[in-house]
CSV table of C-alpha atoms and ligand atoms in Angstrom, one decimal:
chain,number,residue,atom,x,y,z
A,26,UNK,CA,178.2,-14.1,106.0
A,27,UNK,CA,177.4,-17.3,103.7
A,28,UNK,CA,175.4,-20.0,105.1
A,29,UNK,CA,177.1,-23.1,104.7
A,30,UNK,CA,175.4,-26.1,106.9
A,31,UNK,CA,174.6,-26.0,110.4
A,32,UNK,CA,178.1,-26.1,112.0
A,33,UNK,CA,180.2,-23.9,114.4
A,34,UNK,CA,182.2,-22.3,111.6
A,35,UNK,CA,178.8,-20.9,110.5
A,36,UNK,CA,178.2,-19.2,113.9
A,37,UNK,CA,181.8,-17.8,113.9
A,38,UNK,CA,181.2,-16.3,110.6
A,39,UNK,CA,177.5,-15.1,111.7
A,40,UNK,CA,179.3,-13.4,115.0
A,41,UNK,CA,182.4,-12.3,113.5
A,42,UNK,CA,179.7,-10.7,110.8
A,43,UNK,CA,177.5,-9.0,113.5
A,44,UNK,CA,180.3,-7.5,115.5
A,45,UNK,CA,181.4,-6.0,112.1
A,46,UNK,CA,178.3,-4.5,111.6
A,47,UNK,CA,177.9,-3.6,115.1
A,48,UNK,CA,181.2,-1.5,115.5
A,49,UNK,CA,180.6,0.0,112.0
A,50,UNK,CA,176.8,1.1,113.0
A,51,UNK,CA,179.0,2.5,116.1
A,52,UNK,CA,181.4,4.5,114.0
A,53,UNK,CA,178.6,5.9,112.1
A,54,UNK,CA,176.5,6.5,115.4
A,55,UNK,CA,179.5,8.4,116.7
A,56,UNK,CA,180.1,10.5,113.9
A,57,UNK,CA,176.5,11.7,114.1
A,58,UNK,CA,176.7,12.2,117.2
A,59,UNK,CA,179.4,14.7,116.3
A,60,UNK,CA,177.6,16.3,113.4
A,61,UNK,CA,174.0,16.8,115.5
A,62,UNK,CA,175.7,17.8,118.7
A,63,UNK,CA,175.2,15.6,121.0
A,64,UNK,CA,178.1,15.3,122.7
A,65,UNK,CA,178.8,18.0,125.3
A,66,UNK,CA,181.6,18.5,128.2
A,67,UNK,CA,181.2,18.7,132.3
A,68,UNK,CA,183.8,20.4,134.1
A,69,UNK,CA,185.0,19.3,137.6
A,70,UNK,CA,186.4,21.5,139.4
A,71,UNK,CA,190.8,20.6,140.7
A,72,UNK,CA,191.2,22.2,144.0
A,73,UNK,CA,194.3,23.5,145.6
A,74,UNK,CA,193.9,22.0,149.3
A,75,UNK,CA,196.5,24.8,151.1
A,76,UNK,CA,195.2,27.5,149.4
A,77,UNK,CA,191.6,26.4,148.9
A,78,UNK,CA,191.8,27.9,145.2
A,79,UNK,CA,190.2,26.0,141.9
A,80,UNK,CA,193.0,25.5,140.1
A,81,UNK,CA,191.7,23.8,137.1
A,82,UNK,CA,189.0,22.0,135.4
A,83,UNK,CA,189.2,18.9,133.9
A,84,UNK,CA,186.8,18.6,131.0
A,85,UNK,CA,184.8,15.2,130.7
A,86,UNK,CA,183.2,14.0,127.7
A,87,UNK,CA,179.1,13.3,127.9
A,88,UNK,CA,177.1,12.2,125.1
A,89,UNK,CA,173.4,12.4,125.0
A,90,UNK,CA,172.2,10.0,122.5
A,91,UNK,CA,168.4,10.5,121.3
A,92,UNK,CA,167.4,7.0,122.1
A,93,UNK,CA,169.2,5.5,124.9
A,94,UNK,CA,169.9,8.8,126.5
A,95,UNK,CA,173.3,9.8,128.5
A,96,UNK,CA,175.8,7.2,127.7
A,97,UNK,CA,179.2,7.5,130.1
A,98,UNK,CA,182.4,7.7,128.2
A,99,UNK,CA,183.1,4.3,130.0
A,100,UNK,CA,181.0,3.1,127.5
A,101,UNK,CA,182.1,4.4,124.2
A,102,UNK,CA,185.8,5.9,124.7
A,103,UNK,CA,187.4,2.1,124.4
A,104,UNK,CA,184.9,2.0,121.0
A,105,UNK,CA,185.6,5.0,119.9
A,106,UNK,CA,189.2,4.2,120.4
A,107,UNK,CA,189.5,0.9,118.3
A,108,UNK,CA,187.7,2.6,115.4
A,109,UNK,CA,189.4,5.6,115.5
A,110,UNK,CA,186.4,7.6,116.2
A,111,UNK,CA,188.3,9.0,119.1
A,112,UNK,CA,190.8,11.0,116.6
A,113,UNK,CA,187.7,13.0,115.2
A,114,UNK,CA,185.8,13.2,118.7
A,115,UNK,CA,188.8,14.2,120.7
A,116,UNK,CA,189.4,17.6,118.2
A,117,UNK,CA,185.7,18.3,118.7
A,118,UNK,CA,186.9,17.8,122.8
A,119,UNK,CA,189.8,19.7,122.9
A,120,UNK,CA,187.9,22.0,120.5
A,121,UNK,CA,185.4,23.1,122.6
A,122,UNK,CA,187.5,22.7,125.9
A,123,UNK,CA,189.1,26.0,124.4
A,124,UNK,CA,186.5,27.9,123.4
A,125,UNK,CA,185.0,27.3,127.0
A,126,UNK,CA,188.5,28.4,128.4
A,127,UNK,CA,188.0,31.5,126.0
A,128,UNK,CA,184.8,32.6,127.6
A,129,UNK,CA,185.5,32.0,130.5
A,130,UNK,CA,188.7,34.0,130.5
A,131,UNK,CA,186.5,36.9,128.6
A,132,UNK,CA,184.5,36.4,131.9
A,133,UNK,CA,187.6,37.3,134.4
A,134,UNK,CA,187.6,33.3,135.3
A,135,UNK,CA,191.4,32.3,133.2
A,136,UNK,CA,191.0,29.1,134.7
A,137,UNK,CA,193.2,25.8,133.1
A,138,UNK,CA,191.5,23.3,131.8
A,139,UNK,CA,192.6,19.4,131.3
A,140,UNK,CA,191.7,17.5,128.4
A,141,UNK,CA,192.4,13.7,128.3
A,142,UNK,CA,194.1,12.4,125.3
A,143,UNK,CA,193.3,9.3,124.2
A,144,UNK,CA,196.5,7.0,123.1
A,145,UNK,CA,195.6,6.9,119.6
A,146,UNK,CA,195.4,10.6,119.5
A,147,UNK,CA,199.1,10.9,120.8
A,148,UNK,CA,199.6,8.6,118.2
A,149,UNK,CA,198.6,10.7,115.1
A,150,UNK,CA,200.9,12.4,113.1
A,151,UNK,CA,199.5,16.0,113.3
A,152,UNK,CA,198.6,15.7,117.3
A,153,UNK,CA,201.1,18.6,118.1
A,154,UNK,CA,199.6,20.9,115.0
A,155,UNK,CA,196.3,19.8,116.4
A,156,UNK,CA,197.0,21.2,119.8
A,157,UNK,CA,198.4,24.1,118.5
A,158,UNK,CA,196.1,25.6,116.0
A,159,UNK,CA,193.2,25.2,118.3
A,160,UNK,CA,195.5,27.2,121.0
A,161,UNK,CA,195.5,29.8,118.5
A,162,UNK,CA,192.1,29.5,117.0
A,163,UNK,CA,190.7,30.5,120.7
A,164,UNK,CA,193.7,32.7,121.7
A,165,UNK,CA,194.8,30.5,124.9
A,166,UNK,CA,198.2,30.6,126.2
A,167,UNK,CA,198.9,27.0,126.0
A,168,UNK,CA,199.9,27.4,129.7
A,169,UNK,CA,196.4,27.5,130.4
A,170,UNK,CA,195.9,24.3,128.7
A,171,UNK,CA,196.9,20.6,130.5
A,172,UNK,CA,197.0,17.3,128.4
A,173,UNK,CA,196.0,14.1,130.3
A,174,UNK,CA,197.5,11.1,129.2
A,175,UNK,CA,197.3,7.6,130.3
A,176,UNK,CA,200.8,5.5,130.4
A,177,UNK,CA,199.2,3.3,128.3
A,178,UNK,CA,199.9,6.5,126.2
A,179,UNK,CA,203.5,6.8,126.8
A,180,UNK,CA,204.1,3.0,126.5
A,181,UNK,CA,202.6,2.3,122.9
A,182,UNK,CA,205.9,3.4,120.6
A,183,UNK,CA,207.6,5.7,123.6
A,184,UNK,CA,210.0,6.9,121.6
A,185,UNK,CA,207.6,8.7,119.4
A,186,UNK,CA,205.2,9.6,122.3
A,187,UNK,CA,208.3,11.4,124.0
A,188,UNK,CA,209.3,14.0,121.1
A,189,UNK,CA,205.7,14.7,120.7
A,190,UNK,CA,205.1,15.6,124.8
A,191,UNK,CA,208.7,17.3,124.1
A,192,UNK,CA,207.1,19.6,121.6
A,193,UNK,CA,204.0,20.5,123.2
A,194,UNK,CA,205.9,21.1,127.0
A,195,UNK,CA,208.4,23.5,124.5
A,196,UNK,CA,205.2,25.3,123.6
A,197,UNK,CA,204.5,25.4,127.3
A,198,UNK,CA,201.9,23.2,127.3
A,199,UNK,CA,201.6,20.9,130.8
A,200,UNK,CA,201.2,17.5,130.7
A,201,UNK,CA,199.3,15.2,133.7
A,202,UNK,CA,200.1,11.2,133.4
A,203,UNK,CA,196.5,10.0,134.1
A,204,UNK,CA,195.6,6.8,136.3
A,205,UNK,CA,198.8,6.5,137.7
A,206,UNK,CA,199.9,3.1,139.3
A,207,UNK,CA,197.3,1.6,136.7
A,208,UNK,CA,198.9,0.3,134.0
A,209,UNK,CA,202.6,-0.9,133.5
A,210,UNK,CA,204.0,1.7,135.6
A,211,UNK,CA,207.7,2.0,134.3
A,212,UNK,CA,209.4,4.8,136.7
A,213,UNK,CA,212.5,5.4,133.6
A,214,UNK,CA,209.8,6.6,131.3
A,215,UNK,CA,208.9,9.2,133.6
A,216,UNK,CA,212.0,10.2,133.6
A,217,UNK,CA,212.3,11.0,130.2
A,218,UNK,CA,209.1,12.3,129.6
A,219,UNK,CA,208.2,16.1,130.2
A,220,UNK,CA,205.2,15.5,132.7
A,221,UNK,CA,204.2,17.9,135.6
A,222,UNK,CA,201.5,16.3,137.1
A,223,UNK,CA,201.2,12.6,138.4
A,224,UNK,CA,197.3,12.2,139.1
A,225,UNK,CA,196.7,9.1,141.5
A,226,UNK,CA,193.9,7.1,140.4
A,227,UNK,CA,190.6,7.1,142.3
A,228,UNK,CA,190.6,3.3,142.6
A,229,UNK,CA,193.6,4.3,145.2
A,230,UNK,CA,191.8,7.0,147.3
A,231,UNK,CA,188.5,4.9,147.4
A,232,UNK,CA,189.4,3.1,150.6
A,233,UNK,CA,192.7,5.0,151.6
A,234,UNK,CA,192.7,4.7,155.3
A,235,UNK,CA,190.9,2.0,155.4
A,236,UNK,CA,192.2,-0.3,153.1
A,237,UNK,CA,196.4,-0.7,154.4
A,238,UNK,CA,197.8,-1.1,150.7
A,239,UNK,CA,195.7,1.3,149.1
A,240,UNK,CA,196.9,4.0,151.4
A,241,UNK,CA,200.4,2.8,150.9
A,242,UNK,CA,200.2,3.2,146.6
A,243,UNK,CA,199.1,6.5,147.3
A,244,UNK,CA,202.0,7.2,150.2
A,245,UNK,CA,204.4,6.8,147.4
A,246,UNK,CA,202.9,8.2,144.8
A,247,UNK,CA,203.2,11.2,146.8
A,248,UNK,CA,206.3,10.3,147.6
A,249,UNK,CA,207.6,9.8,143.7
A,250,UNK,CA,205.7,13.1,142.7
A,251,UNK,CA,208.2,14.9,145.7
A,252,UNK,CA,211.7,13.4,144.5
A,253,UNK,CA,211.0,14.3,141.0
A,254,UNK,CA,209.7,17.0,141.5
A,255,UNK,CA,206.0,16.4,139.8
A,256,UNK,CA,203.0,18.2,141.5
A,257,UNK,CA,200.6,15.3,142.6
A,258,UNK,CA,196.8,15.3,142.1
A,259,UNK,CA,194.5,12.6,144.0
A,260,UNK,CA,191.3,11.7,142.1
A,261,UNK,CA,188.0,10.8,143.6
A,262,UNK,CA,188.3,12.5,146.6
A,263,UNK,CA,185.0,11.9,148.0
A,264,UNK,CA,185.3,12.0,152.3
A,265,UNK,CA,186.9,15.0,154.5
A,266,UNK,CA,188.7,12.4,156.1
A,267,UNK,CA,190.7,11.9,152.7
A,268,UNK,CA,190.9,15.4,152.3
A,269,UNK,CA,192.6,15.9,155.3
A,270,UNK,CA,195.0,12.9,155.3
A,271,UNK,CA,195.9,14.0,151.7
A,272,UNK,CA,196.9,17.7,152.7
A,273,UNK,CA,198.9,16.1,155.5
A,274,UNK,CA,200.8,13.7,153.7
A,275,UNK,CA,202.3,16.3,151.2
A,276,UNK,CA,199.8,15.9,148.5
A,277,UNK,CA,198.3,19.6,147.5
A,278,UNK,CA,195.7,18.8,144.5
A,279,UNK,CA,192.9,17.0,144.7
A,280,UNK,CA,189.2,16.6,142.8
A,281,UNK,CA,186.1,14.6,143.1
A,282,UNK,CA,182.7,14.4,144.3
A,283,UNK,CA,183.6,15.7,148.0
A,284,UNK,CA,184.7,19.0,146.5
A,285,UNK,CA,182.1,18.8,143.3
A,286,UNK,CA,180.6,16.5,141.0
A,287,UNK,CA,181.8,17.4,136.6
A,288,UNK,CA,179.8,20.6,136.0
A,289,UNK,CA,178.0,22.2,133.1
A,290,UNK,CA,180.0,25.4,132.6
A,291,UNK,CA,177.4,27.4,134.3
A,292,UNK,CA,177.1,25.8,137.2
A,293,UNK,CA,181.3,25.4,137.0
A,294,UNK,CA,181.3,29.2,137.3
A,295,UNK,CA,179.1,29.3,140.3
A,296,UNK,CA,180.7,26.8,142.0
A,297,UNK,CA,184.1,28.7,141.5
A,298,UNK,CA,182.7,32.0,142.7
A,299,UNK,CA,180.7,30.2,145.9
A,300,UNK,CA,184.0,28.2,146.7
A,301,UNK,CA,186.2,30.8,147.0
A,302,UNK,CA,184.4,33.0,148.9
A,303,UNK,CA,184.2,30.1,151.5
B,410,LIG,P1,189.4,9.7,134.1
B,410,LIG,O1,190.1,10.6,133.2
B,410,LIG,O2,190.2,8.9,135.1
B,410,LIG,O3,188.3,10.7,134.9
B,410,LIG,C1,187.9,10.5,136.2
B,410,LIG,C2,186.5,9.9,136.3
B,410,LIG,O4,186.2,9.8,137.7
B,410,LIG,C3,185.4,10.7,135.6
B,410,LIG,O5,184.5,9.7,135.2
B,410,LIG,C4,184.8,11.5,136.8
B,410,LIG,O6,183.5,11.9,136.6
B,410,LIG,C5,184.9,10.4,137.9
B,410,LIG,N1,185.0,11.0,139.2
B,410,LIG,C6,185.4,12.2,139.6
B,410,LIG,N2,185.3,12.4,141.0
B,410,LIG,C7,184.9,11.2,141.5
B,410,LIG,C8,184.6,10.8,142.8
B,410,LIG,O7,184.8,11.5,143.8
B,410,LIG,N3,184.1,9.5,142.9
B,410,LIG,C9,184.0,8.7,141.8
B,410,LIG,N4,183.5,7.5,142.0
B,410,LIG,N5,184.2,9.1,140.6
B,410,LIG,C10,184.7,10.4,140.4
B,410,LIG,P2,183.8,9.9,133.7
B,410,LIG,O8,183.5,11.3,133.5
B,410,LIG,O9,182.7,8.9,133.7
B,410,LIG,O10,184.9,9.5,132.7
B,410,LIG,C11,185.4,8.2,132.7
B,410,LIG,C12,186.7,8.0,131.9
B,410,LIG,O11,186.4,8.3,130.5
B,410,LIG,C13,187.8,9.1,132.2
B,410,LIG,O12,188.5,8.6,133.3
B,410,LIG,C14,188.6,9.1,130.9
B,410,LIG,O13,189.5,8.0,130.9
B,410,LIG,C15,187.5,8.9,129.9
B,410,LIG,N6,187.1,10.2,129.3
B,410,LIG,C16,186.2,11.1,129.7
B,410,LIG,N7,186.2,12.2,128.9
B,410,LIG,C17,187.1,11.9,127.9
B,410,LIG,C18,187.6,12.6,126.7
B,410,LIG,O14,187.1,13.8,126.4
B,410,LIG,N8,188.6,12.0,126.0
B,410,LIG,C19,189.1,10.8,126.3
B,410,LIG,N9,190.1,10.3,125.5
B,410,LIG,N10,188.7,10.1,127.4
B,410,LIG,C20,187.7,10.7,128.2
B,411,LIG,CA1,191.6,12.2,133.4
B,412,LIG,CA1,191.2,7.8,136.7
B,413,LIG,CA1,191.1,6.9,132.5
């Protein structure tokens, strides 16, 4: 920025200057990150509650950086998001989510794993060709994969959004809409949109049964996911108590720390083999 004389416009250039060079340094940051491995994924484990089977994992983003150590996607996802970073990271994530699937398939575990996808990566052009040749490059039938995405997903351009979820559900591909009840919750998208899963937000199942409204969101989210038909998965399932009024109301699936916290693969695999022989 110039300096030009000791007035407000000066610190609005200065700022708007430094937040420039802050987001770039970001971008760059990120795209290390990429190139010396330091991101990796945890797995946490999706549990069927009748059946008391792992379903699925849902693969979460970590990233280790050198200096200020693990930094939670929280933290760098909305970044990575408005610089575009997430197109580039979320291939590396879906990436490796399949050659995880891969071994552990190889290993007699053909478990399905979730992967969330960001807005902007719905929004690219090549997002279906994406998916698919990393299907292929690992040899997973795309049953086995699950696609996360928030309705802030759907909203931006729906039109578009919908022919791409189209193409991938054709493939066989199944598709979770993330955070539900969060964002502009339109119930005619979800009509039109090829989703199997409805995953209640954890902000929901926090206090359900002991905050009144809470536990009446999630009521008829279970509800919704019944009359059309969806398969409904609570998030952040932390208490028996929730567990049990879950499986009671009507809603099968369910994760969070009360069943396991995200997992390094490893330790994924134990869990699996410890839970079901419960
Ligand atoms: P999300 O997709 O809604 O994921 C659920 C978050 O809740 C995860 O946080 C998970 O670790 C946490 N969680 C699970 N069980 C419990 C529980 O019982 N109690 C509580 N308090 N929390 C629980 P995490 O891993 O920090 O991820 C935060 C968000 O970052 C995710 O929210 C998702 O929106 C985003 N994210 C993570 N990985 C990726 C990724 O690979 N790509 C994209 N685009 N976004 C990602
Ligand atoms: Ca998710
Ligand atoms: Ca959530
Ligand atoms: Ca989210």
């Amino acid at each position: 920025a110039k300096a030009g004389g000791g007035n407000q416009f000066q610190f609005y250039v200065a700022s708007v200057d430094q937040e420039i060079r802050n987001r770039k340094r970001l971008e760059r940051e990120l795209h290390q990150a990429l190139v010396e491995k330091q991101f990796h994924l945890v797995y946490q484990p999706q549990i069927n509650l009748e059946t008391h089977r792992v379903i699925g994992a849902e693969a979460l983003l970590r990233w280790e950086h050198p200096i200020h150590g693990l930094i939670p996607p929280d933290q760098f996802i909305p970044l990575a998001e408005l610089s575009g970073s997430i197109v580039e990271i979320g291939s590396w994530v879906l990436d490796e989510a399949c050659a995880q699937a891969a071994l552990w398939s190889s290993e007699g575990m053909p478990i399905r794993i979730a992967v969330n996808l960001s807005a902007v990566q719905l929004r690219q052009d090549d997002i279906v060709a994406t998916v698919l040749k990393t299907l292929k490059r690992h040899l997973i039938p795309p049953g086995r994969l699950e696609l996360e995405v928030t309705e802030t997903g759907f909203m931006e351009n729906l039109d578009s959004a919908v022919e791409k979820l189209l193409q991938l559900r054709n493939e066989g591909i199944n598709i979770a809409v993330d955070d539900f009840g969060t964002g502009y919750s339109s119930l005619t998208y979800l009509k039109r949109l090829p989703v199997q899963h409805l995953k209640i937000d954890k902000q929901f199942i926090r206090d359900l049964l002991v905050n009144e409204e809470d536990t009446r969101i999630a009521n008829t989210i279970i509800d919704l996911g019944k009359s059309l038909n969806l398969d409904v998965i609570a998030e952040g399932v932390e208490t028996e108590e929730q567990e049990f009024y879950l499986l009671n109301r009507g809603c099968q699936l369910a994760q969070g720390y009360f069943f396991s916290k995200p997992l390094k693969p490893d330790d994924f695999a134990c869990f699996v083999a410890a839970f079901h022989h419960r």
